[in-house]
Amino acid sequence: MAAIYHFLTALLLYGYLIPISLYVSIEIVKVLQSIFINQDIHMYYEETDKPAHARTSNLNEELGQVDTILSDKTGTLTCNSMEFIKFSVAGTAYGYGVTEVEKAMAKRNGSPLIVNGKDYGVADPAHDAKKSSIKGFNFDDDRIMDGNWVNEPHSDVIQNFFRLLAVCHTAIPDLDEETGKVTYEAESPDEAAFVIAAKELGFEFFNRTQSSVSVNELDPCVMQKS
């Protein structure tokens, strides 16, 4: 009986041990699975024009086990999409953009949605094409766009505001060497919308190191001369 008890105890204690060769084989399989994930055309995300990119091979075996996701976070149940529409600097509000919710409500009520003389209830192919190409940026104000903010009374404050949008964040820039286009990977869509807005308004964040942040900034003097 003692021998039987010792055998069962040893079976329980040593049941978790695996050969080192098996561990190496499992890691090789995970790396191969991550390569297959990167090459899977069905995991392509058309909205952001990005394919799947496996940054780690530690979660491969857990992906196939996910069947149901239960969460009380609002972003999980919605698109979790943030857009830069308006901002206020030195007591002045800028931005006439409207959200998709406002457009849907106006369409449902049958009333035109007119802001600053523009009818946002009418489909504008040029505006829709521009918006679809710039995710997270839905800002519309002639006082700010195309460098016109340099003519505002508090242009220095507006410049510092744009600098903060381009610098104060944890986003990581991703530079496409072929096209020269910079995309951003942020922890939250809020940060991504801020950085994209700063880029579209002339303050492009393009590089980050452990001790510095690099930004291509619009020169107000050149814009005033032009």
mmCIF file of N, CA, C and O in Angstrom, residues 97-188:
data_model
loop_
_atom_site.group_PDB
_atom_site.id
_atom_site.type_symbol
_atom_site.label_atom_id
_atom_site.label_comp_id
_atom_site.label_asym_id
_atom_site.label_seq_id
_atom_site.Cartn_x
_atom_site.Cartn_y
_atom_site.Cartn_z
ATOM 1 N N GLY A 97 -17.549 70.802 -37.253
ATOM 2 C CA GLY A 97 -17.861 69.427 -37.616
ATOM 3 C C GLY A 97 -18.999 68.872 -36.783
ATOM 4 O O GLY A 97 -19.262 69.319 -35.664
ATOM 5 N N VAL A 98 -19.667 67.895 -37.335
ATOM 6 C CA VAL A 98 -20.779 67.244 -36.643
ATOM 7 C C VAL A 98 -20.509 65.749 -36.596
ATOM 8 O O VAL A 98 -19.786 65.202 -37.423
ATOM 9 N N THR A 99 -21.100 65.100 -35.623
ATOM 10 C CA THR A 99 -20.912 63.673 -35.452
ATOM 11 C C THR A 99 -21.920 62.903 -36.289
ATOM 12 O O THR A 99 -22.910 63.454 -36.786
ATOM 13 N N GLU A 100 -21.654 61.609 -36.434
ATOM 14 C CA GLU A 100 -22.587 60.754 -37.169
ATOM 15 C C GLU A 100 -23.923 60.646 -36.442
ATOM 16 O O GLU A 100 -24.969 60.453 -37.068
ATOM 17 N N VAL A 101 -23.901 60.775 -35.110
ATOM 18 C CA VAL A 101 -25.150 60.715 -34.350
ATOM 19 C C VAL A 101 -26.025 61.920 -34.675
ATOM 20 O O VAL A 101 -27.243 61.802 -34.857
ATOM 21 N N GLU A 102 -25.398 63.105 -34.769
ATOM 22 C CA GLU A 102 -26.164 64.303 -35.102
ATOM 23 C C GLU A 102 -26.745 64.215 -36.513
ATOM 24 O O GLU A 102 -27.881 64.621 -36.766
ATOM 25 N N LYS A 103 -25.965 63.671 -37.445
ATOM 26 C CA LYS A 103 -26.470 63.504 -38.805
ATOM 27 C C LYS A 103 -27.642 62.529 -38.835
ATOM 28 O O LYS A 103 -28.645 62.748 -39.528
ATOM 29 N N ALA A 104 -27.523 61.419 -38.082
ATOM 30 C CA ALA A 104 -28.595 60.428 -38.059
ATOM 31 C C ALA A 104 -29.866 60.995 -37.428
ATOM 32 O O ALA A 104 -30.982 60.723 -37.898
ATOM 33 N N MET A 105 -29.704 61.812 -36.361
ATOM 34 C CA MET A 105 -30.876 62.404 -35.723
ATOM 35 C C MET A 105 -31.563 63.397 -36.647
ATOM 36 O O MET A 105 -32.797 63.446 -36.730
ATOM 37 N N ALA A 106 -30.752 64.206 -37.373
ATOM 38 C CA ALA A 106 -31.346 65.159 -38.308
ATOM 39 C C ALA A 106 -32.075 64.442 -39.441
ATOM 40 O O ALA A 106 -33.154 64.856 -39.877
ATOM 41 N N LYS A 107 -31.486 63.354 -39.922
ATOM 42 C CA LYS A 107 -32.132 62.580 -40.984
ATOM 43 C C LYS A 107 -33.415 61.935 -40.489
ATOM 44 O O LYS A 107 -34.419 61.858 -41.210
ATOM 45 N N ARG A 108 -33.395 61.477 -39.241
ATOM 46 C CA ARG A 108 -34.588 60.829 -38.691
ATOM 47 C C ARG A 108 -35.710 61.835 -38.471
ATOM 48 O O ARG A 108 -36.890 61.522 -38.703
ATOM 49 N N ASN A 109 -35.352 63.048 -38.028
ATOM 50 C CA ASN A 109 -36.363 64.076 -37.796
ATOM 51 C C ASN A 109 -36.790 64.769 -39.079
ATOM 52 O O ASN A 109 -37.759 65.536 -39.078
ATOM 53 N N GLY A 110 -36.056 64.541 -40.170
ATOM 54 C CA GLY A 110 -36.407 65.154 -41.433
ATOM 55 C C GLY A 110 -36.069 66.623 -41.532
ATOM 56 O O GLY A 110 -36.602 67.334 -42.392
ATOM 57 N N SER A 111 -35.204 67.120 -40.659
ATOM 58 C CA SER A 111 -34.821 68.530 -40.669
ATOM 59 C C SER A 111 -33.387 68.660 -41.152
ATOM 60 O O SER A 111 -32.541 67.807 -40.859
ATOM 61 N N PRO A 112 -33.055 69.731 -41.891
ATOM 62 C CA PRO A 112 -31.676 69.910 -42.370
ATOM 63 C C PRO A 112 -30.725 70.235 -41.228
ATOM 64 O O PRO A 112 -31.106 70.894 -40.256
ATOM 65 N N LEU A 113 -29.511 69.757 -41.353
ATOM 66 C CA LEU A 113 -28.480 70.005 -40.351
ATOM 67 C C LEU A 113 -27.507 71.039 -40.933
ATOM 68 O O LEU A 113 -26.586 70.700 -41.662
ATOM 69 N N ILE A 114 -27.764 72.303 -40.615
ATOM 70 C CA ILE A 114 -26.977 73.401 -41.166
ATOM 71 C C ILE A 114 -26.131 73.998 -40.051
ATOM 72 O O ILE A 114 -26.661 74.460 -39.029
ATOM 73 N N VAL A 115 -24.804 73.995 -40.242
ATOM 74 C CA VAL A 115 -23.863 74.564 -39.284
ATOM 75 C C VAL A 115 -22.940 75.499 -40.036
ATOM 76 O O VAL A 115 -22.272 75.088 -40.985
ATOM 77 N N ASN A 116 -22.922 76.769 -39.604
ATOM 78 C CA ASN A 116 -22.062 77.780 -40.224
ATOM 79 C C ASN A 116 -22.322 77.891 -41.729
ATOM 80 O O ASN A 116 -21.402 78.030 -42.536
ATOM 81 N N GLY A 117 -23.586 77.803 -42.107
ATOM 82 C CA GLY A 117 -23.946 77.960 -43.513
ATOM 83 C C GLY A 117 -23.746 76.732 -44.365
ATOM 84 O O GLY A 117 -24.006 76.767 -45.567
ATOM 85 N N LYS A 118 -23.274 75.624 -43.799
ATOM 86 C CA LYS A 118 -23.045 74.410 -44.553
ATOM 87 C C LYS A 118 -24.098 73.370 -44.170
ATOM 88 O O LYS A 118 -24.387 73.173 -42.997
ATOM 89 N N ASP A 119 -24.646 72.741 -45.169
ATOM 90 C CA ASP A 119 -25.665 71.717 -44.956
ATOM 91 C C ASP A 119 -24.964 70.370 -44.818
ATOM 92 O O ASP A 119 -24.524 69.780 -45.801
ATOM 93 N N TYR A 120 -24.832 69.874 -43.577
ATOM 94 C CA TYR A 120 -24.176 68.597 -43.329
ATOM 95 C C TYR A 120 -25.114 67.421 -43.539
ATOM 96 O O TYR A 120 -24.706 66.277 -43.421
ATOM 97 N N GLY A 121 -26.364 67.703 -43.850
ATOM 98 C CA GLY A 121 -27.285 66.614 -44.127
ATOM 99 C C GLY A 121 -27.205 66.128 -45.558
ATOM 100 O O GLY A 121 -27.680 65.051 -45.879
ATOM 101 N N VAL A 122 -26.584 66.925 -46.434
ATOM 102 C CA VAL A 122 -26.428 66.547 -47.828
ATOM 103 C C VAL A 122 -25.101 65.842 -48.013
ATOM 104 O O VAL A 122 -24.069 66.294 -47.517
ATOM 105 N N ALA A 123 -25.122 64.736 -48.718
ATOM 106 C CA ALA A 123 -23.895 63.967 -48.931
ATOM 107 C C ALA A 123 -22.947 64.743 -49.829
ATOM 108 O O ALA A 123 -23.329 65.229 -50.899
ATOM 109 N N ASP A 124 -21.702 64.883 -49.391
ATOM 110 C CA ASP A 124 -20.656 65.548 -50.157
ATOM 111 C C ASP A 124 -19.597 64.510 -50.492
ATOM 112 O O ASP A 124 -18.837 64.100 -49.610
ATOM 113 N N PRO A 125 -19.529 64.017 -51.730
ATOM 114 C CA PRO A 125 -18.566 62.955 -52.061
ATOM 115 C C PRO A 125 -17.133 63.334 -51.760
ATOM 116 O O PRO A 125 -16.351 62.520 -51.263
ATOM 117 N N ALA A 126 -16.758 64.591 -52.034
ATOM 118 C CA ALA A 126 -15.375 65.006 -51.781
ATOM 119 C C ALA A 126 -15.070 64.992 -50.287
ATOM 120 O O ALA A 126 -14.021 64.517 -49.850
ATOM 121 N N HIS A 127 -16.034 65.499 -49.488
ATOM 122 C CA HIS A 127 -15.815 65.510 -48.036
ATOM 123 C C HIS A 127 -15.817 64.103 -47.470
ATOM 124 O O HIS A 127 -15.015 63.772 -46.594
ATOM 125 N N ASP A 128 -16.701 63.253 -47.970
ATOM 126 C CA ASP A 128 -16.753 61.876 -47.475
ATOM 127 C C ASP A 128 -15.486 61.110 -47.822
ATOM 128 O O ASP A 128 -14.990 60.314 -47.029
ATOM 129 N N ALA A 129 -14.930 61.354 -49.021
ATOM 130 C CA ALA A 129 -13.695 60.676 -49.410
ATOM 131 C C ALA A 129 -12.539 61.128 -48.539
ATOM 132 O O ALA A 129 -11.695 60.330 -48.126
ATOM 133 N N LYS A 130 -12.492 62.418 -48.228
ATOM 134 C CA LYS A 130 -11.424 62.936 -47.377
ATOM 135 C C LYS A 130 -11.540 62.385 -45.971
ATOM 136 O O LYS A 130 -10.561 62.010 -45.343
ATOM 137 N N LYS A 131 -12.783 62.319 -45.470
ATOM 138 C CA LYS A 131 -12.987 61.819 -44.120
ATOM 139 C C LYS A 131 -12.627 60.346 -44.020
ATOM 140 O O LYS A 131 -12.065 59.889 -43.033
ATOM 141 N N SER A 132 -12.975 59.561 -45.046
ATOM 142 C CA SER A 132 -12.692 58.135 -44.989
ATOM 143 C C SER A 132 -11.192 57.859 -45.011
ATOM 144 O O SER A 132 -10.742 56.860 -44.485
ATOM 145 N N SER A 133 -10.427 58.761 -45.629
ATOM 146 C CA SER A 133 -8.985 58.556 -45.700
ATOM 147 C C SER A 133 -8.280 59.007 -44.429
ATOM 148 O O SER A 133 -7.146 58.629 -44.190
ATOM 149 N N ILE A 134 -8.929 59.845 -43.632
ATOM 150 C CA ILE A 134 -8.331 60.348 -42.390
ATOM 151 C C ILE A 134 -9.228 59.904 -41.242
ATOM 152 O O ILE A 134 -10.182 60.601 -40.883
ATOM 153 N N LYS A 135 -8.933 58.775 -40.694
ATOM 154 C CA LYS A 135 -9.742 58.262 -39.595
ATOM 155 C C LYS A 135 -9.408 59.013 -38.309
ATOM 156 O O LYS A 135 -8.250 59.205 -37.974
ATOM 157 N N GLY A 136 -10.434 59.436 -37.592
ATOM 158 C CA GLY A 136 -10.253 60.145 -36.341
ATOM 159 C C GLY A 136 -10.207 61.651 -36.483
ATOM 160 O O GLY A 136 -10.112 62.354 -35.484
ATOM 161 N N PHE A 137 -10.266 62.170 -37.719
ATOM 162 C CA PHE A 137 -10.191 63.617 -37.931
ATOM 163 C C PHE A 137 -11.442 64.061 -38.661
ATOM 164 O O PHE A 137 -11.665 63.734 -39.821
ATOM 165 N N ASN A 138 -12.294 64.819 -37.970
ATOM 166 C CA ASN A 138 -13.548 65.321 -38.533
ATOM 167 C C ASN A 138 -13.691 66.795 -38.197
ATOM 168 O O ASN A 138 -14.745 67.262 -37.802
ATOM 169 N N PHE A 139 -12.592 67.523 -38.353
ATOM 170 C CA PHE A 139 -12.561 68.938 -38.000
ATOM 171 C C PHE A 139 -12.793 69.786 -39.241
ATOM 172 O O PHE A 139 -12.240 69.513 -40.308
ATOM 173 N N ASP A 140 -13.602 70.827 -39.098
ATOM 174 C CA ASP A 140 -13.928 71.695 -40.238
ATOM 175 C C ASP A 140 -14.078 73.120 -39.725
ATOM 176 O O ASP A 140 -15.058 73.439 -39.038
ATOM 177 N N ASP A 141 -13.111 73.960 -40.034
ATOM 178 C CA ASP A 141 -13.165 75.370 -39.653
ATOM 179 C C ASP A 141 -12.146 76.118 -40.500
ATOM 180 O O ASP A 141 -10.936 75.880 -40.385
ATOM 181 N N ASP A 142 -12.623 77.030 -41.333
ATOM 182 C CA ASP A 142 -11.724 77.776 -42.219
ATOM 183 C C ASP A 142 -10.789 78.695 -41.459
ATOM 184 O O ASP A 142 -9.760 79.115 -41.994
ATOM 185 N N ARG A 143 -11.101 79.006 -40.217
ATOM 186 C CA ARG A 143 -10.213 79.856 -39.421
ATOM 187 C C ARG A 143 -8.938 79.134 -39.009
ATOM 188 O O ARG A 143 -7.928 79.771 -38.677
ATOM 189 N N ILE A 144 -8.962 77.796 -39.025
ATOM 190 C CA ILE A 144 -7.828 76.996 -38.555
ATOM 191 C C ILE A 144 -7.174 76.230 -39.692
ATOM 192 O O ILE A 144 -5.936 76.137 -39.761
ATOM 193 N N MET A 145 -7.965 75.707 -40.602
ATOM 194 C CA MET A 145 -7.431 74.840 -41.653
ATOM 195 C C MET A 145 -6.500 75.597 -42.586
ATOM 196 O O MET A 145 -6.571 76.820 -42.707
ATOM 197 N N ASP A 146 -5.600 74.840 -43.222
ATOM 198 C CA ASP A 146 -4.645 75.367 -44.202
ATOM 199 C C ASP A 146 -3.743 76.454 -43.624
ATOM 200 O O ASP A 146 -3.333 77.380 -44.330
ATOM 201 N N GLY A 147 -3.444 76.350 -42.342
ATOM 202 C CA GLY A 147 -2.540 77.312 -41.708
ATOM 203 C C GLY A 147 -3.148 78.661 -41.431
ATOM 204 O O GLY A 147 -2.415 79.608 -41.078
ATOM 205 N N ASN A 148 -4.469 78.822 -41.561
ATOM 206 C CA ASN A 148 -5.097 80.115 -41.309
ATOM 207 C C ASN A 148 -5.115 80.499 -39.839
ATOM 208 O O ASN A 148 -5.437 81.645 -39.509
ATOM 209 N N TRP A 149 -4.752 79.571 -38.958
ATOM 210 C CA TRP A 149 -4.747 79.893 -37.526
ATOM 211 C C TRP A 149 -3.683 80.941 -37.169
ATOM 212 O O TRP A 149 -3.775 81.580 -36.113
ATOM 213 N N VAL A 150 -2.702 81.137 -38.045
ATOM 214 C CA VAL A 150 -1.667 82.142 -37.755
ATOM 215 C C VAL A 150 -2.238 83.549 -37.790
ATOM 216 O O VAL A 150 -1.623 84.491 -37.264
ATOM 217 N N ASN A 151 -3.410 83.737 -38.390
ATOM 218 C CA ASN A 151 -4.034 85.055 -38.463
ATOM 219 C C ASN A 151 -5.001 85.302 -37.321
ATOM 220 O O ASN A 151 -5.612 86.371 -37.264
ATOM 221 N N GLU A 152 -5.147 84.329 -36.427
ATOM 222 C CA GLU A 152 -6.043 84.494 -35.291
ATOM 223 C C GLU A 152 -5.405 85.389 -34.220
ATOM 224 O O GLU A 152 -4.181 85.496 -34.138
ATOM 225 N N PRO A 153 -6.235 86.067 -33.383
ATOM 226 C CA PRO A 153 -5.682 86.970 -32.362
ATOM 227 C C PRO A 153 -4.749 86.279 -31.372
ATOM 228 O O PRO A 153 -3.766 86.861 -30.931
ATOM 229 N N HIS A 154 -5.042 85.030 -31.025
ATOM 230 C CA HIS A 154 -4.217 84.295 -30.066
ATOM 231 C C HIS A 154 -3.498 83.156 -30.779
ATOM 232 O O HIS A 154 -3.589 81.992 -30.375
ATOM 233 N N SER A 155 -2.785 83.478 -31.845
ATOM 234 C CA SER A 155 -2.110 82.444 -32.625
ATOM 235 C C SER A 155 -1.010 81.749 -31.839
ATOM 236 O O SER A 155 -0.748 80.557 -32.032
ATOM 237 N N ASP A 156 -0.349 82.477 -30.920
ATOM 238 C CA ASP A 156 0.710 81.854 -30.130
ATOM 239 C C ASP A 156 0.138 80.808 -29.179
ATOM 240 O O ASP A 156 0.739 79.746 -28.968
ATOM 241 N N VAL A 157 -1.033 81.084 -28.624
ATOM 242 C CA VAL A 157 -1.673 80.107 -27.736
ATOM 243 C C VAL A 157 -2.148 78.894 -28.540
ATOM 244 O O VAL A 157 -2.025 77.750 -28.096
ATOM 245 N N ILE A 158 -2.674 79.139 -29.735
ATOM 246 C CA ILE A 158 -3.111 78.039 -30.598
ATOM 247 C C ILE A 158 -1.912 77.177 -30.986
ATOM 248 O O ILE A 158 -2.005 75.944 -31.039
ATOM 249 N N GLN A 159 -0.775 77.815 -31.257
ATOM 250 C CA GLN A 159 0.435 77.066 -31.610
ATOM 251 C C GLN A 159 0.865 76.159 -30.461
ATOM 252 O O GLN A 159 1.202 74.990 -30.671
ATOM 253 N N ASN A 160 0.841 76.684 -29.236
ATOM 254 C CA ASN A 160 1.199 75.854 -28.079
ATOM 255 C C ASN A 160 0.192 74.732 -27.865
ATOM 256 O O ASN A 160 0.563 73.618 -27.454
ATOM 257 N N PHE A 161 -1.069 74.989 -28.191
ATOM 258 C CA PHE A 161 -2.091 73.948 -28.072
ATOM 259 C C PHE A 161 -1.805 72.801 -29.033
ATOM 260 O O PHE A 161 -1.876 71.619 -28.662
ATOM 261 N N PHE A 162 -1.452 73.130 -30.272
ATOM 262 C CA PHE A 162 -1.131 72.089 -31.245
ATOM 263 C C PHE A 162 0.134 71.347 -30.859
ATOM 264 O O PHE A 162 0.263 70.143 -31.112
ATOM 265 N N ARG A 163 1.095 72.050 -30.273
ATOM 266 C CA ARG A 163 2.313 71.390 -29.817
ATOM 267 C C ARG A 163 2.001 70.353 -28.740
ATOM 268 O O ARG A 163 2.565 69.256 -28.724
ATOM 269 N N LEU A 164 1.099 70.704 -27.829
ATOM 270 C CA LEU A 164 0.721 69.758 -26.779
ATOM 271 C C LEU A 164 0.055 68.523 -27.371
ATOM 272 O O LEU A 164 0.293 67.396 -26.931
ATOM 273 N N LEU A 165 -0.787 68.734 -28.379
ATOM 274 C CA LEU A 165 -1.432 67.580 -29.021
ATOM 275 C C LEU A 165 -0.398 66.660 -29.671
ATOM 276 O O LEU A 165 -0.557 65.437 -29.680
ATOM 277 N N ALA A 166 0.673 67.250 -30.222
ATOM 278 C CA ALA A 166 1.672 66.462 -30.939
ATOM 279 C C ALA A 166 2.706 65.842 -30.025
ATOM 280 O O ALA A 166 3.423 64.928 -30.440
ATOM 281 N N VAL A 167 2.802 66.306 -28.769
ATOM 282 C CA VAL A 167 3.891 65.850 -27.892
ATOM 283 C C VAL A 167 3.379 65.046 -26.700
ATOM 284 O O VAL A 167 3.962 64.012 -26.348
ATOM 285 N N CYS A 168 2.294 65.480 -26.070
ATOM 286 C CA CYS A 168 1.858 64.884 -24.802
ATOM 287 C C CYS A 168 0.967 63.665 -25.059
ATOM 288 O O CYS A 168 -0.274 63.772 -25.091
ATOM 289 N N HIS A 169 1.596 62.522 -25.261
ATOM 290 C CA HIS A 169 0.861 61.285 -25.509
ATOM 291 C C HIS A 169 1.841 60.123 -25.401
ATOM 292 O O HIS A 169 3.043 60.316 -25.189
ATOM 293 N N THR A 170 1.328 58.927 -25.553
ATOM 294 C CA THR A 170 2.162 57.718 -25.511
ATOM 295 C C THR A 170 2.091 56.952 -26.830
ATOM 296 O O THR A 170 2.418 55.775 -26.883
ATOM 297 N N ALA A 171 1.640 57.616 -27.900
ATOM 298 C CA ALA A 171 1.511 56.957 -29.195
ATOM 299 C C ALA A 171 2.888 56.651 -29.789
ATOM 300 O O ALA A 171 3.870 57.341 -29.508
ATOM 301 N N ILE A 172 2.933 55.626 -30.617
ATOM 302 C CA ILE A 172 4.163 55.206 -31.278
ATOM 303 C C ILE A 172 3.992 55.402 -32.786
ATOM 304 O O ILE A 172 3.046 54.867 -33.369
ATOM 305 N N PRO A 173 4.885 56.170 -33.429
ATOM 306 C CA PRO A 173 4.752 56.363 -34.880
ATOM 307 C C PRO A 173 5.300 55.170 -35.650
ATOM 308 O O PRO A 173 6.276 54.539 -35.249
ATOM 309 N N ASP A 174 4.661 54.873 -36.763
ATOM 310 C CA ASP A 174 5.084 53.787 -37.641
ATOM 311 C C ASP A 174 5.260 54.371 -39.041
ATOM 312 O O ASP A 174 4.280 54.723 -39.700
ATOM 313 N N LEU A 175 6.501 54.498 -39.488
ATOM 314 C CA LEU A 175 6.817 55.136 -40.761
ATOM 315 C C LEU A 175 6.907 54.084 -41.868
ATOM 316 O O LEU A 175 7.663 53.117 -41.754
ATOM 317 N N ASP A 176 6.122 54.275 -42.906
ATOM 318 C CA ASP A 176 6.185 53.413 -44.089
ATOM 319 C C ASP A 176 7.292 53.941 -44.995
ATOM 320 O O ASP A 176 7.188 55.035 -45.560
ATOM 321 N N GLU A 177 8.358 53.183 -45.133
ATOM 322 C CA GLU A 177 9.512 53.648 -45.900
ATOM 323 C C GLU A 177 9.197 53.793 -47.382
ATOM 324 O O GLU A 177 9.817 54.609 -48.066
ATOM 325 N N GLU A 178 8.254 53.036 -47.895
ATOM 326 C CA GLU A 178 7.937 53.111 -49.321
ATOM 327 C C GLU A 178 7.128 54.370 -49.660
ATOM 328 O O GLU A 178 7.425 55.069 -50.629
ATOM 329 N N THR A 179 6.112 54.664 -48.865
ATOM 330 C CA THR A 179 5.253 55.815 -49.144
ATOM 331 C C THR A 179 5.608 57.043 -48.322
ATOM 332 O O THR A 179 5.194 58.147 -48.654
ATOM 333 N N GLY A 180 6.376 56.862 -47.242
ATOM 334 C CA GLY A 180 6.699 57.979 -46.367
ATOM 335 C C GLY A 180 5.554 58.399 -45.470
ATOM 336 O O GLY A 180 5.635 59.425 -44.791
ATOM 337 N N LYS A 181 4.482 57.603 -45.430
ATOM 338 C CA LYS A 181 3.314 57.928 -44.626
ATOM 339 C C LYS A 181 3.512 57.448 -43.194
ATOM 340 O O LYS A 181 4.021 56.354 -42.957
ATOM 341 N N VAL A 182 3.125 58.282 -42.236
ATOM 342 C CA VAL A 182 3.273 57.966 -40.821
ATOM 343 C C VAL A 182 1.910 57.588 -40.248
ATOM 344 O O VAL A 182 0.938 58.333 -40.386
ATOM 345 N N THR A 183 1.837 56.429 -39.645
ATOM 346 C CA THR A 183 0.646 55.999 -38.927
ATOM 347 C C THR A 183 1.002 55.850 -37.457
ATOM 348 O O THR A 183 2.178 55.721 -37.098
ATOM 349 N N TYR A 184 -0.025 55.865 -36.606
ATOM 350 C CA TYR A 184 0.209 55.877 -35.164
ATOM 351 C C TYR A 184 -0.499 54.698 -34.501
ATOM 352 O O TYR A 184 -1.609 54.331 -34.886
ATOM 353 N N GLU A 185 0.182 54.152 -33.512
ATOM 354 C CA GLU A 185 -0.385 53.095 -32.680
ATOM 355 C C GLU A 185 -0.467 53.629 -31.257
ATOM 356 O O GLU A 185 0.558 53.902 -30.635
ATOM 357 N N ALA A 186 -1.695 53.783 -30.773
ATOM 358 C CA ALA A 186 -1.924 54.372 -29.466
ATOM 359 C C ALA A 186 -2.677 53.401 -28.578
ATOM 360 O O ALA A 186 -3.371 52.499 -29.059
ATOM 361 N N GLU A 187 -2.545 53.597 -27.269
ATOM 362 C CA GLU A 187 -3.230 52.738 -26.319
ATOM 363 C C GLU A 187 -4.741 52.962 -26.344
ATOM 364 O O GLU A 187 -5.500 52.049 -26.052
ATOM 365 N N SER A 188 -5.171 54.168 -26.677
ATOM 366 C CA SER A 188 -6.594 54.481 -26.717
ATOM 367 C C SER A 188 -6.898 55.274 -27.983
ATOM 368 O O SER A 188 -6.023 55.976 -28.508
#
